[in-house]
Short mmCIF file of C-alpha atoms and ligand atoms in Angstrom, two decimals:
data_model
loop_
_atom_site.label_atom_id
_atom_site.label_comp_id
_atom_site.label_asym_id
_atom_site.label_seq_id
_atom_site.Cartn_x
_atom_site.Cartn_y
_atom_site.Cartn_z
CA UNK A 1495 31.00 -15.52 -12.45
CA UNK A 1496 30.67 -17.34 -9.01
CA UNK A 1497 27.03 -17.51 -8.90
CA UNK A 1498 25.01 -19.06 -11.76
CA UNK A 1499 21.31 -18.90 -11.55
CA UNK A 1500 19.08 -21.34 -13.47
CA UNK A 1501 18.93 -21.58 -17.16
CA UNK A 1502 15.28 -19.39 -17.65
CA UNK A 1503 15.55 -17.63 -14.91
CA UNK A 1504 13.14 -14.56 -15.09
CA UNK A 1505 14.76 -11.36 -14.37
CA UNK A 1506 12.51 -8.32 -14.05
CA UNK A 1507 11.74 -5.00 -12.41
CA UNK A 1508 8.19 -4.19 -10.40
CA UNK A 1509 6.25 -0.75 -10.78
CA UNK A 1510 2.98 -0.30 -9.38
CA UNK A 1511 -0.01 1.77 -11.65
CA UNK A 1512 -0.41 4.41 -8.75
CA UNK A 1513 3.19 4.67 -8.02
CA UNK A 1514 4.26 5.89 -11.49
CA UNK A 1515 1.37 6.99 -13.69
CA UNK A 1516 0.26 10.48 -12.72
CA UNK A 1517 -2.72 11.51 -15.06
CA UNK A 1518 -5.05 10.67 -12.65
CA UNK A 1519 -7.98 11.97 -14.33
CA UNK A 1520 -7.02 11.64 -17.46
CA UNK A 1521 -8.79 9.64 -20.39
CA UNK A 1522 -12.21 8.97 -17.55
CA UNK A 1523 -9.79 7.67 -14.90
CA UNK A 1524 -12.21 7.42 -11.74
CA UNK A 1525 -10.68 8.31 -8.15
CA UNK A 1526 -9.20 5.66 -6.32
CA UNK A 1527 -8.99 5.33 -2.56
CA UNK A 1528 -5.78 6.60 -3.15
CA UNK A 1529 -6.37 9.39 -4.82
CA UNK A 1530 -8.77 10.45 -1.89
CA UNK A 1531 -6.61 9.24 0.78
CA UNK A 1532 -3.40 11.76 -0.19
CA UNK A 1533 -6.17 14.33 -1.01
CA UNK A 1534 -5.93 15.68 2.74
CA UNK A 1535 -3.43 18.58 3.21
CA UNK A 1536 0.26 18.01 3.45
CA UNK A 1537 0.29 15.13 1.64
CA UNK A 1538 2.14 14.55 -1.69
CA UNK A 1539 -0.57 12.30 -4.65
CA UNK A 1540 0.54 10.08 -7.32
CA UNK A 1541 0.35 13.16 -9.65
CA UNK A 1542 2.97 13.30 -11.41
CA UNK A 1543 4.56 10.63 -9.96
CA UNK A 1544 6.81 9.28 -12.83
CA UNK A 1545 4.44 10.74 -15.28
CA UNK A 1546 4.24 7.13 -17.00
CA UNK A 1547 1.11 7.18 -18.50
CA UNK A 1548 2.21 9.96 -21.03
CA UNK A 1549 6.19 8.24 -20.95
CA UNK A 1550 5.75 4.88 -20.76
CA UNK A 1551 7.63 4.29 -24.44
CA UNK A 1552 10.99 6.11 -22.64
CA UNK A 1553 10.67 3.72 -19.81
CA UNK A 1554 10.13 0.66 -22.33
CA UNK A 1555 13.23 1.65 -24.10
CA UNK A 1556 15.29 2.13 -21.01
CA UNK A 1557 14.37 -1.54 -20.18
CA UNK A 1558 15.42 -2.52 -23.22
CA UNK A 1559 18.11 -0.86 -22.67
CA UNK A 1560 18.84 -2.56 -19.34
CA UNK A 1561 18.52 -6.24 -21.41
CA UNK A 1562 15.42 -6.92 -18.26
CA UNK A 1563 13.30 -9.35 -20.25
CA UNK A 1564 10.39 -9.46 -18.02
CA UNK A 1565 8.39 -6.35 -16.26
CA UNK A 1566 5.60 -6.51 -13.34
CA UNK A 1567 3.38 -3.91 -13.45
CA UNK A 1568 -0.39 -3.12 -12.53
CA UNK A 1569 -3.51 -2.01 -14.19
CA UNK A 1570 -5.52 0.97 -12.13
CA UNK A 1571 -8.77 -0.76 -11.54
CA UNK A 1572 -10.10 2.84 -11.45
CA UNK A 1573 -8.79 3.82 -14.83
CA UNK A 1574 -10.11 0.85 -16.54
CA UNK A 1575 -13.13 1.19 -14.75
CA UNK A 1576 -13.92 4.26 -13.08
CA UNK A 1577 -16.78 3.73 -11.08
CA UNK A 1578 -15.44 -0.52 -10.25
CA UNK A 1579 -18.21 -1.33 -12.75
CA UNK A 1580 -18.39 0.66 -16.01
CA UNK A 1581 -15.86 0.02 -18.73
CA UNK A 1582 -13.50 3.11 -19.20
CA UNK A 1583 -12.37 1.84 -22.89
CA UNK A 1584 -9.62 4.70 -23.06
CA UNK A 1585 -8.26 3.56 -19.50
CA UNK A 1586 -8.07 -0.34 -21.16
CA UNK A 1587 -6.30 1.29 -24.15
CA UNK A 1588 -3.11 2.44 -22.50
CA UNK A 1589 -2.41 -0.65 -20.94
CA UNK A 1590 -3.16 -2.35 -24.41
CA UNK A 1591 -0.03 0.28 -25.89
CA UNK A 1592 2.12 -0.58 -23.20
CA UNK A 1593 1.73 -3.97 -23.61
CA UNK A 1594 2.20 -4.24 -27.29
CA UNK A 1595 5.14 -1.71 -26.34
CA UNK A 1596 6.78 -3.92 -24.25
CA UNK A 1597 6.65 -6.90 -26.43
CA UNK A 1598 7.60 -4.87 -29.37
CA UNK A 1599 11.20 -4.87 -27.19
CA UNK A 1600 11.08 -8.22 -26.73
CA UNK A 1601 9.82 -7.78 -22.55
CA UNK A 1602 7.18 -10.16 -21.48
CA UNK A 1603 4.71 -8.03 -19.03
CA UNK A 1604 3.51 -9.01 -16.18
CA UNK A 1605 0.02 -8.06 -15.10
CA UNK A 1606 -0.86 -7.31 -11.42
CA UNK A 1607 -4.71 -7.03 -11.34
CA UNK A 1608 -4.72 -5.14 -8.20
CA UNK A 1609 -2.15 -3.01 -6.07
CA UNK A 1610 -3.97 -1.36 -3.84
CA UNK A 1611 -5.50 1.32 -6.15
CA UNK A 1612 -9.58 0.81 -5.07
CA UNK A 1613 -11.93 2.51 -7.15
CA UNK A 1614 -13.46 4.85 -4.56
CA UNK A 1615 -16.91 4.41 -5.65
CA UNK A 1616 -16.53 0.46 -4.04
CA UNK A 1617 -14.91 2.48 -0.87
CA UNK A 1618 -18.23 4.25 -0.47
CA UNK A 1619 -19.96 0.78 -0.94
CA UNK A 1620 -18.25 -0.29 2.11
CA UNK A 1621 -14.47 -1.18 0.62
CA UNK A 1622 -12.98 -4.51 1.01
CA UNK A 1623 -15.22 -5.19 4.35
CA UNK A 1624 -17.78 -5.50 1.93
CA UNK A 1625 -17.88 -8.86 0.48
CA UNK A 1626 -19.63 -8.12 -2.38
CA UNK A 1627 -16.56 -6.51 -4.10
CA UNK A 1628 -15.55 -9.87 -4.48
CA UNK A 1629 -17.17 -10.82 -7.91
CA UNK A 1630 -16.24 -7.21 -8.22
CA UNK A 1631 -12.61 -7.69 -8.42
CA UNK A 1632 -13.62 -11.17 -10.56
CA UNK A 1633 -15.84 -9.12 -13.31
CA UNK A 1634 -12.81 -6.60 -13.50
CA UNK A 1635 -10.08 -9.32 -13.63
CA UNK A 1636 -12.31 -10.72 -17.02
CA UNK A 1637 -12.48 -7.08 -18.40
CA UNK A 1638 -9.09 -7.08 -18.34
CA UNK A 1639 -8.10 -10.23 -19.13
CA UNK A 1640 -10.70 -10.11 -22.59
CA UNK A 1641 -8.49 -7.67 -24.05
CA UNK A 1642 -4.58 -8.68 -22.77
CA UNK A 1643 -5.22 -12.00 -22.29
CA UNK A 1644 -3.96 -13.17 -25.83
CA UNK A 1645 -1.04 -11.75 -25.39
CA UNK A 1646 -0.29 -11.59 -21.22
CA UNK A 1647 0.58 -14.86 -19.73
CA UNK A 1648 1.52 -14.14 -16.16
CA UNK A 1649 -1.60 -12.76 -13.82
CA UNK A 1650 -1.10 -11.57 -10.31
CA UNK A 1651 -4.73 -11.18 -9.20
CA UNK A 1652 -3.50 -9.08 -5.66
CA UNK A 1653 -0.62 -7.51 -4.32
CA UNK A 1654 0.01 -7.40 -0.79
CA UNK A 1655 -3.71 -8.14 0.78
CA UNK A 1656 -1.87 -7.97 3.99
CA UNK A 1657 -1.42 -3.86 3.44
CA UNK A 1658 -4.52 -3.44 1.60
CA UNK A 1659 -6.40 -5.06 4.94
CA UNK A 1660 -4.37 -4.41 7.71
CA UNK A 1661 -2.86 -1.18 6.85
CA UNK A 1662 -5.71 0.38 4.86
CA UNK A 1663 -8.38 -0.98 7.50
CA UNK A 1664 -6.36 -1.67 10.66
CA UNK A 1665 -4.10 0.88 11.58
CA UNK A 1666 -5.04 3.70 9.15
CA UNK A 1667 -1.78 4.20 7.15
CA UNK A 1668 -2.84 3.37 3.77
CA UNK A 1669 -5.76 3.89 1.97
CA UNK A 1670 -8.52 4.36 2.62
CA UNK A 1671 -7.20 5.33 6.30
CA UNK A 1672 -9.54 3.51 8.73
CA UNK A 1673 -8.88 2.15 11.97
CA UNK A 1674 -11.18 -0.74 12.88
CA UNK A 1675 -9.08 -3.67 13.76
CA UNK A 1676 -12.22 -6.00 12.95
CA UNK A 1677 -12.96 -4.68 9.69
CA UNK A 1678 -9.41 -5.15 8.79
CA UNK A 1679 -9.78 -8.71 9.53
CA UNK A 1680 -12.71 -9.08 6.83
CA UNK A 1681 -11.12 -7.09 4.60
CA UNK A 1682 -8.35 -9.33 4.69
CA UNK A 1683 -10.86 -12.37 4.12
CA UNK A 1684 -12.61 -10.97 1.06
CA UNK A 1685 -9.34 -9.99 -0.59
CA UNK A 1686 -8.49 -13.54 -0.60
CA UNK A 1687 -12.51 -14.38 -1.56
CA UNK A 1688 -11.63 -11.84 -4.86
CA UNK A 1689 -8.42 -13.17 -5.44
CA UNK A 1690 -10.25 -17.04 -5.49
CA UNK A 1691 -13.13 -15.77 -7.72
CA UNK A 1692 -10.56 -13.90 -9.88
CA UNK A 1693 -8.29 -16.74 -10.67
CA UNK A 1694 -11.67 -18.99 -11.42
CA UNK A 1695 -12.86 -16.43 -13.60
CA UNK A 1696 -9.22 -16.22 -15.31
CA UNK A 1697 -8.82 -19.79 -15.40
CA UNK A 1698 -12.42 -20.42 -17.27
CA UNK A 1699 -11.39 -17.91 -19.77
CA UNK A 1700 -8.68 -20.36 -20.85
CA UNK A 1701 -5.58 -19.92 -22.47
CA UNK A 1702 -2.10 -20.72 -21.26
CA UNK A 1703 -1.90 -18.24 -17.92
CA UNK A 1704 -0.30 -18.76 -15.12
CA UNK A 1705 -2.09 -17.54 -12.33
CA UNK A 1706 -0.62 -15.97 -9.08
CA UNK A 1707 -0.82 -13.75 -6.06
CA UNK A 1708 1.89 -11.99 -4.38
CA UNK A 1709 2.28 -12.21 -0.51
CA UNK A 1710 4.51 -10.03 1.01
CA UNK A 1711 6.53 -11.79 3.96
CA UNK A 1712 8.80 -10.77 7.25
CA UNK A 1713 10.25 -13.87 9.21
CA UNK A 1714 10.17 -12.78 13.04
CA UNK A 1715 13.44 -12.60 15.08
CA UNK A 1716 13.46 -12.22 18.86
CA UNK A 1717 16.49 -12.14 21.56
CA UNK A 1718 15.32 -14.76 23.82
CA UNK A 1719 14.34 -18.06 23.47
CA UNK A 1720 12.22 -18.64 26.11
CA UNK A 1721 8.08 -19.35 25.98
CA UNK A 1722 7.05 -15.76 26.62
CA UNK A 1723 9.28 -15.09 23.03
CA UNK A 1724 8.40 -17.97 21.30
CA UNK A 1725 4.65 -17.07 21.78
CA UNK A 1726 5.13 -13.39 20.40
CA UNK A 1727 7.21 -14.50 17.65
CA UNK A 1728 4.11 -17.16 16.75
CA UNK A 1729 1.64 -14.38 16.94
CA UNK A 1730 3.30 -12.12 14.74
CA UNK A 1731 4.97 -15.08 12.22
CA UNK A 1732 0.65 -16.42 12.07
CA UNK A 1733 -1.13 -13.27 11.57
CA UNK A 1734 2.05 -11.79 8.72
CA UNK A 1735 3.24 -14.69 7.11
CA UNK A 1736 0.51 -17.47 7.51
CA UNK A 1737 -3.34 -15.56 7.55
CA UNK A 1738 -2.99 -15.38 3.78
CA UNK A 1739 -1.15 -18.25 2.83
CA UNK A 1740 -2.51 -20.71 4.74
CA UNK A 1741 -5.73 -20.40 3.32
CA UNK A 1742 -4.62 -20.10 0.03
CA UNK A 1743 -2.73 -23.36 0.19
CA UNK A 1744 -6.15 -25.10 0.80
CA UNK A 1745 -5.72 -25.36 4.90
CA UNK A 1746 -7.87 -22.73 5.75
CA UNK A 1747 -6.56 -19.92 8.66
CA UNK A 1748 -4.44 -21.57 11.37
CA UNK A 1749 -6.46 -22.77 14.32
CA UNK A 1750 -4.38 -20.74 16.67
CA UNK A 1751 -4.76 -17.60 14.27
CA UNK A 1752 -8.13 -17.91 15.19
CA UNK A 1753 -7.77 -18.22 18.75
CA UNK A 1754 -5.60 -15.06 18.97
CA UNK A 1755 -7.99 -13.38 16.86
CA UNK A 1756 -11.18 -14.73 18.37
CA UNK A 1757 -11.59 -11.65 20.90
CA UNK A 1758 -12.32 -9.38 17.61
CA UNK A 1759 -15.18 -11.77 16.73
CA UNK A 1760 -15.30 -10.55 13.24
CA UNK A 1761 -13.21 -13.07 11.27
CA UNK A 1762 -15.14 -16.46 11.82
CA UNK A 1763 -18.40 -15.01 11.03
CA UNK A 1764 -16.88 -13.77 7.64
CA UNK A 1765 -16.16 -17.17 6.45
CA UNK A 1766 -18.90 -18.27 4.49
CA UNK A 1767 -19.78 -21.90 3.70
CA UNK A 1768 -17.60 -22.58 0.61
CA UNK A 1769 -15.46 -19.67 0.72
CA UNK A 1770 -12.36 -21.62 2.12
CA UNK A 1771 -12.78 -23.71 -1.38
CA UNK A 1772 -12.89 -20.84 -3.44
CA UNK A 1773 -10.05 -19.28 -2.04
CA UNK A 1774 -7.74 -22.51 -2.15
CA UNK A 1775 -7.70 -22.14 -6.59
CA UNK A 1776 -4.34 -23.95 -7.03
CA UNK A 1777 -1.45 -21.48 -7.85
CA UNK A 1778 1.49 -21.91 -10.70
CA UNK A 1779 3.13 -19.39 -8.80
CA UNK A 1780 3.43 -17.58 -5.36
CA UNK A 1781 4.86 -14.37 -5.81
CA UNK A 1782 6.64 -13.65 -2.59
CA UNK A 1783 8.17 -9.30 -1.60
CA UNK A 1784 10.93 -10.03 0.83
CA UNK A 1785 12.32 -6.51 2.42
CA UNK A 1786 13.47 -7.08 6.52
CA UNK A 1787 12.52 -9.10 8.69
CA UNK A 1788 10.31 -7.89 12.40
CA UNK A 1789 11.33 -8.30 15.56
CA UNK A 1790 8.78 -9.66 18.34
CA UNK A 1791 8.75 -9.08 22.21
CA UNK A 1792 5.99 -10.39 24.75
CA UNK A 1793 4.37 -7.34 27.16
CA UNK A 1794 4.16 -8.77 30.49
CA UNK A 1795 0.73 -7.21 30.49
CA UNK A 1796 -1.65 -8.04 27.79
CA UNK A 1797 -3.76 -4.73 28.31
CA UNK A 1798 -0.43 -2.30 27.35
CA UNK A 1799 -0.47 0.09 23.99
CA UNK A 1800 1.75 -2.10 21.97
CA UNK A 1801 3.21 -0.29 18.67
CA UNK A 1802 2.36 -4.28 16.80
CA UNK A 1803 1.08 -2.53 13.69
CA UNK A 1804 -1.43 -5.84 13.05
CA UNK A 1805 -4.66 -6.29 13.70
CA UNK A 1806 -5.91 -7.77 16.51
CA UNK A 1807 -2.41 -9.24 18.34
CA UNK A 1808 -2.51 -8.33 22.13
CA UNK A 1809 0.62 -9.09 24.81
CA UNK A 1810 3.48 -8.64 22.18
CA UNK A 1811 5.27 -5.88 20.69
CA UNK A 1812 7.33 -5.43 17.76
CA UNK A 1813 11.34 -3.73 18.53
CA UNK A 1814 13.17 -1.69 16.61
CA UNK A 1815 15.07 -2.36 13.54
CA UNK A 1816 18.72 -2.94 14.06
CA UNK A 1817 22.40 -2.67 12.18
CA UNK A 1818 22.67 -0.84 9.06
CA UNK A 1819 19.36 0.18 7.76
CA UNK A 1820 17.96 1.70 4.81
CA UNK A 1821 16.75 5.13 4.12
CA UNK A 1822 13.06 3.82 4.99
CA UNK A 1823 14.41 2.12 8.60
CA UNK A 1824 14.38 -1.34 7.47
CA UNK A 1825 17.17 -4.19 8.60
CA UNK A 1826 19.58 -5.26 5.80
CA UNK A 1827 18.99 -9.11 6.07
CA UNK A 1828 19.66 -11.33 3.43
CA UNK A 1829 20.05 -14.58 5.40
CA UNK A 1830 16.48 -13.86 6.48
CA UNK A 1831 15.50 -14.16 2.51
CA UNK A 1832 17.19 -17.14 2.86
CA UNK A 1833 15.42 -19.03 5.23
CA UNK A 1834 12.19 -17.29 4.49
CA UNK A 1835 12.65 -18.80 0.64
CA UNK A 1836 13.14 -23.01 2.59
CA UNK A 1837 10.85 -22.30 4.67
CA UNK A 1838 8.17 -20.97 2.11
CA UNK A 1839 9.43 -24.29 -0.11
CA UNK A 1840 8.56 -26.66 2.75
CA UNK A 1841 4.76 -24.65 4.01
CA UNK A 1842 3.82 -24.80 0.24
CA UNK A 1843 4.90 -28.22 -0.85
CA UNK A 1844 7.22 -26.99 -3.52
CA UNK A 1845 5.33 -24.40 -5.31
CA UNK A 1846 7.22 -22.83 -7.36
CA UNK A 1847 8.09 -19.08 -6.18
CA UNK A 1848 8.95 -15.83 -7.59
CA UNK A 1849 10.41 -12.54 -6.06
CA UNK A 1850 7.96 -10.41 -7.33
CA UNK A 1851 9.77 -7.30 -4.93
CA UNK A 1852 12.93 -7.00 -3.48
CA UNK A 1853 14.83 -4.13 -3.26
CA UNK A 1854 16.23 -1.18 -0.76
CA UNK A 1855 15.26 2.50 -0.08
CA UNK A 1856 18.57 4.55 -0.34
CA UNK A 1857 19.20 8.64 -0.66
CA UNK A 1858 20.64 9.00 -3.98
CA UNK A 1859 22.41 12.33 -5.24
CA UNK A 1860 22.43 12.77 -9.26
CA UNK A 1861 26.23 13.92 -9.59
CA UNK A 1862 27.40 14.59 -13.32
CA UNK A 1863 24.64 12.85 -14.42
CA UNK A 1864 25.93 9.36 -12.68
CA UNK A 1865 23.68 7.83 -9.58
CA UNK A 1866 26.73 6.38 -7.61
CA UNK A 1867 24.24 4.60 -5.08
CA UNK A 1868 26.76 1.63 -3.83
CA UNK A 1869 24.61 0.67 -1.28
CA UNK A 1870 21.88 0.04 -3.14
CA UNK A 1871 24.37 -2.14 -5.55
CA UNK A 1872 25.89 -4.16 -2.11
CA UNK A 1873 22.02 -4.46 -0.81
CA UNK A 1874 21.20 -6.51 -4.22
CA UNK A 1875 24.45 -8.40 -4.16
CA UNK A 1876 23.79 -9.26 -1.11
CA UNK A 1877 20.22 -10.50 -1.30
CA UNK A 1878 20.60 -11.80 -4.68
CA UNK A 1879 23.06 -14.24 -3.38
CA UNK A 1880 20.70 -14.76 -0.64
CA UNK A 1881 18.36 -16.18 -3.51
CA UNK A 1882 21.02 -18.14 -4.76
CA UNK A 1883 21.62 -19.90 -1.36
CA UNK A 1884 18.37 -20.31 -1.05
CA UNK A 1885 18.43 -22.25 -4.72
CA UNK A 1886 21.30 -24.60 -4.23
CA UNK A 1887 19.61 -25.80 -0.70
CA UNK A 1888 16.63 -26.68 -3.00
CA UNK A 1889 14.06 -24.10 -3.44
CA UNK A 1890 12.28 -23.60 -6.55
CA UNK A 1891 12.65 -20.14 -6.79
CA UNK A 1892 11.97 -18.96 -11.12
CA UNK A 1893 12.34 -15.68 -10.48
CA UNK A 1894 13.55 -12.05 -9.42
CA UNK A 1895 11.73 -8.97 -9.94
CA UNK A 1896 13.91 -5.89 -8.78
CA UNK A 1897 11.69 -3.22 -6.88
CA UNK A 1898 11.57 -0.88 -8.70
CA UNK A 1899 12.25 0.03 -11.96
CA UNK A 1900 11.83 3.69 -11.32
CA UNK A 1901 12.33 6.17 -8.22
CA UNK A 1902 8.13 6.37 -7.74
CA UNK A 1903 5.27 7.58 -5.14
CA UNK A 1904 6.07 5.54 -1.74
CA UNK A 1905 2.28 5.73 -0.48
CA UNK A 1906 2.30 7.61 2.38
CA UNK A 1907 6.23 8.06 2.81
CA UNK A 1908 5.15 10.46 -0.76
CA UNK A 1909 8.23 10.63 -2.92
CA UNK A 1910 10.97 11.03 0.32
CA UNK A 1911 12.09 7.17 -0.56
CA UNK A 1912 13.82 6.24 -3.79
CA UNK A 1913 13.84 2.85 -4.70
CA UNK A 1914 14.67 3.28 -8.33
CA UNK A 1915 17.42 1.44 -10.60
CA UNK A 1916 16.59 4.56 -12.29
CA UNK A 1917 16.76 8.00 -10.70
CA UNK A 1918 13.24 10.15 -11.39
CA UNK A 1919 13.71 13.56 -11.12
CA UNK A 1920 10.08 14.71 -10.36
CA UNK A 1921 10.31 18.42 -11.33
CA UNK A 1922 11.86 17.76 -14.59
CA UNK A 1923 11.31 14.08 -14.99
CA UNK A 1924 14.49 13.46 -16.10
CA UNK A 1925 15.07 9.34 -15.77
CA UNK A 1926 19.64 8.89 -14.74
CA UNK A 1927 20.70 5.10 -14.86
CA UNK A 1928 21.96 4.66 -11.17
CA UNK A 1929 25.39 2.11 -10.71
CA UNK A 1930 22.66 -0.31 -9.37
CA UNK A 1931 20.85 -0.52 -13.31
CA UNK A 1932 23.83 -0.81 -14.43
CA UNK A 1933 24.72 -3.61 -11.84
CA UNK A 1934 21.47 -5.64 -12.26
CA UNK A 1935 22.14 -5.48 -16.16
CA UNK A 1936 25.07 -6.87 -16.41
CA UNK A 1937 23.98 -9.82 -13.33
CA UNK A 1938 21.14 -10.35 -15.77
CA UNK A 1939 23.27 -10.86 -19.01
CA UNK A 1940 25.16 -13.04 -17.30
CA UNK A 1941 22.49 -14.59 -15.28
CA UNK A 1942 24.85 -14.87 -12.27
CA UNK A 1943 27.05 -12.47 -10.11
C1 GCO B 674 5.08 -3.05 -1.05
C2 GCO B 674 4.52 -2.49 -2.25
C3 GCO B 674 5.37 -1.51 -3.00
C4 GCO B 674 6.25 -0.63 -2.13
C5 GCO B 674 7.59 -1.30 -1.89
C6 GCO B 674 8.44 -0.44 -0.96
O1 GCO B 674 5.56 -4.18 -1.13
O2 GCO B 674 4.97 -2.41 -0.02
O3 GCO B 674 4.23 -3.56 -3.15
O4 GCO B 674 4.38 -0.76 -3.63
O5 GCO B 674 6.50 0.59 -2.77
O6 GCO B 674 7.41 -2.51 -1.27
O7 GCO B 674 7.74 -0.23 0.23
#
């Protein structure tokens, strides 16, 4: 082995409740924004997906199987409480079974409070513009916590706010699909208001949690360095990588965040006295997805469409992805995780960091029941050794959570992009160990490649 990892370092896999469940009304699951979202014709739903919520012992064994000792999943808000309000005690049930399941096999779960999956009854109170679904999300994050919380240790109150805000509100392609580049800005604001109330409300029911929220990040990379670039880059690098985290680390959103923001005039007037406190609850953890990095450009004139997919940036652009990409389009990049992982140990002071997602979108062909997906296997090589790197030049990185554990429902990309260790066949739901399982076993047994 030529690259040893840390004694207790937590290897895992990532699934996401809407991405694999299916029975989405079954046992009083409510509709989530999701649900309503890929409703509209054309579009593929999380039913079946990976048909977990009936399977969910096969896919325990298979990670037993695979020797992964830890798993990051999430609960459906809208299963365990349909309406965002009303206790669903069937939809608190399965995740009690599949958390008993997993620790019958020896896996310590994971819990993500909330990926995305909105109970659309809070969507017709407004969604996350709405700051009321704050102590919402913190009432919800109890419920949950009263019945896993003697035996769940790690919490993840959000996943991604930046695509539940500025995708879902901004530019319309997520959930719930709306296109109001100011709203997306207070949506983004009140997910970070829940996940502070949540993680007081966790933290007051004591016990030994650790308490976390999971940021997805893309360091910026442009051609020139001149002024006009560096600005572009900043815009993008502030509004991706820093509206979140700043805040969360207890400095409130970047001055100049606000500045390039200011013309939407919805943001400041969000921020309610105390709210920045809330917000800054110190974190054990910050769970960080690493994919591909963007690519920034200044336009000359501030006024032209840019494709920038955030909210609120004017007089940049992003550009293309380049090299080799994956089946979804995105740069292979893994001295990006590098310096995204030093640079995330210097902005937070040393916090200690997990990968909660990393992984690659490949097209995979099932032939004589083997999954030969090499580039898949090179793409976690690669960005595994990335983390290593990352490690020896000092950064307190504790874990590794492979997305995904399953082939699943890729929100509005449907099920066109498989990012599996295991191969889902979704007419017969057959589950095939791809090269890549077999790959991130053995790196795991040996905690090294
Ligand atoms: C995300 C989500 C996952 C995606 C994965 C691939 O990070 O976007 O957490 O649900 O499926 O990242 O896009």
């Amino acid at each position: 082995m030529t690259l040893g990892f840390p004694a207790g370092f937590r290897w895992g896999t990532a699934t996401a409740a809407y991405q694999i469940e299916g029975s989405t009304t079954a046992d009083g699951r409510g509709p989530s924004i999701w649900d309503t979202f890929t409703a509209r014709p054309g579009m593929a739903t999380g039913d079946p997906a990976c048909d977990h919520y009936r399977r969910y012992r096969e896919d325990v064994r298979l990670l037993s199987e695979l020797g992964v000792p830890y798993y990051r999943f999430s609960v459906a808000w809208s299963r365990v409480m349909p309406d965002g309000r009303t206790v669903e005690p069937r939809g608190l049930a399965f995740y009690d079974r599949l958390v008993d399941t997993l620790l019958d096999h020896g896996i310590t779960p994971m819990v993500t409070l909330y990926h995305w999956d909105l109970p659309e009854a809070l969507q017709a109170e407004g969604g996350w513009p709405n700051r009321a679904l704050a102590d919402l999300f913190a009432d919800y994050a109890l419920t949950v916590h009263k019945v896993l919380g003697d035996r769940v240790r790690q919490w993840t109150t959000i996943n991604e706010p930046f695509c539940a805000a500025f995708i879902g509100y901004g530019n319309g392609d997520h959930a719930p699909g709306i296109r109001d580049e100011g709203a997306a800005l207070v949506a983004g604001h009140n997910l970070l208001l829940a996940h502070g109330k949540a993680t007081q409300a966790l933290r007051s029911a004591g016990g030994e949690q650790e308490v976390s929220i999971v940021l997805n990040f893309a360091p910026v990379l442009t051609d020139v360095d001149d002024a006009a670039h560096r600005e572009a880059a900043r815009k993008f690098d502030f509004l991706h990588n820093r509206f979140f985290l700043d805040p969360l680390l207890g400095r409130g959103y970047p001055p100049e965040l606000l500045a390039d923001l200011a013309h939407l005039g919805t943001l400041e007037p969000a921020i309610a006295d105390g709210d920045l406190e809330i917000i800054a609850q110190p974190l054990d953890v910050l769970g960080v997805n690493y994919y591909a990095p963007a690519r920034a450009v200044p336009l000359d004139d501030p006024e032209t469409d840019s494709n920038c997919p955030l909210p609120g940036l004017r007089g940049m652009d992003v550009q293309p992805p380049r090299g080799e990409l994956t089946s979804l389009g995105w740069e292979q990049r893994p001295e990006c995780f590098t310096e995204l992982l030093l640079w995330l140990h210097e902005h937070c002071g040393g916090l200690p960091l997990v990968i909660a997602e990393n992984g690659a979108a490949f097209e995979d062909e099932v032939v004589e029941g083997r999954v030969h997906d090499e580039k898949r296997v090179r793409y976690f090589a690669e960005h595994l050794a990335a983390v290593h790197t990352a490690i020896e030049r000092g950064a307190d990185v504790r874990g590794y959570m492979a997305w995904s554990l399953l082939d699943n429902f890729e929100w509005a990309m449907g099920y066109t992009q498989r990012f599996g260790l295991v191969h889902v066949d979704f007419e017969t739901q057959e589950r095939v160990l791809k090269d890549s399982a077999l790959f991130y076993a053995d790196v795991v047994a040996r905690n090294g490649l």
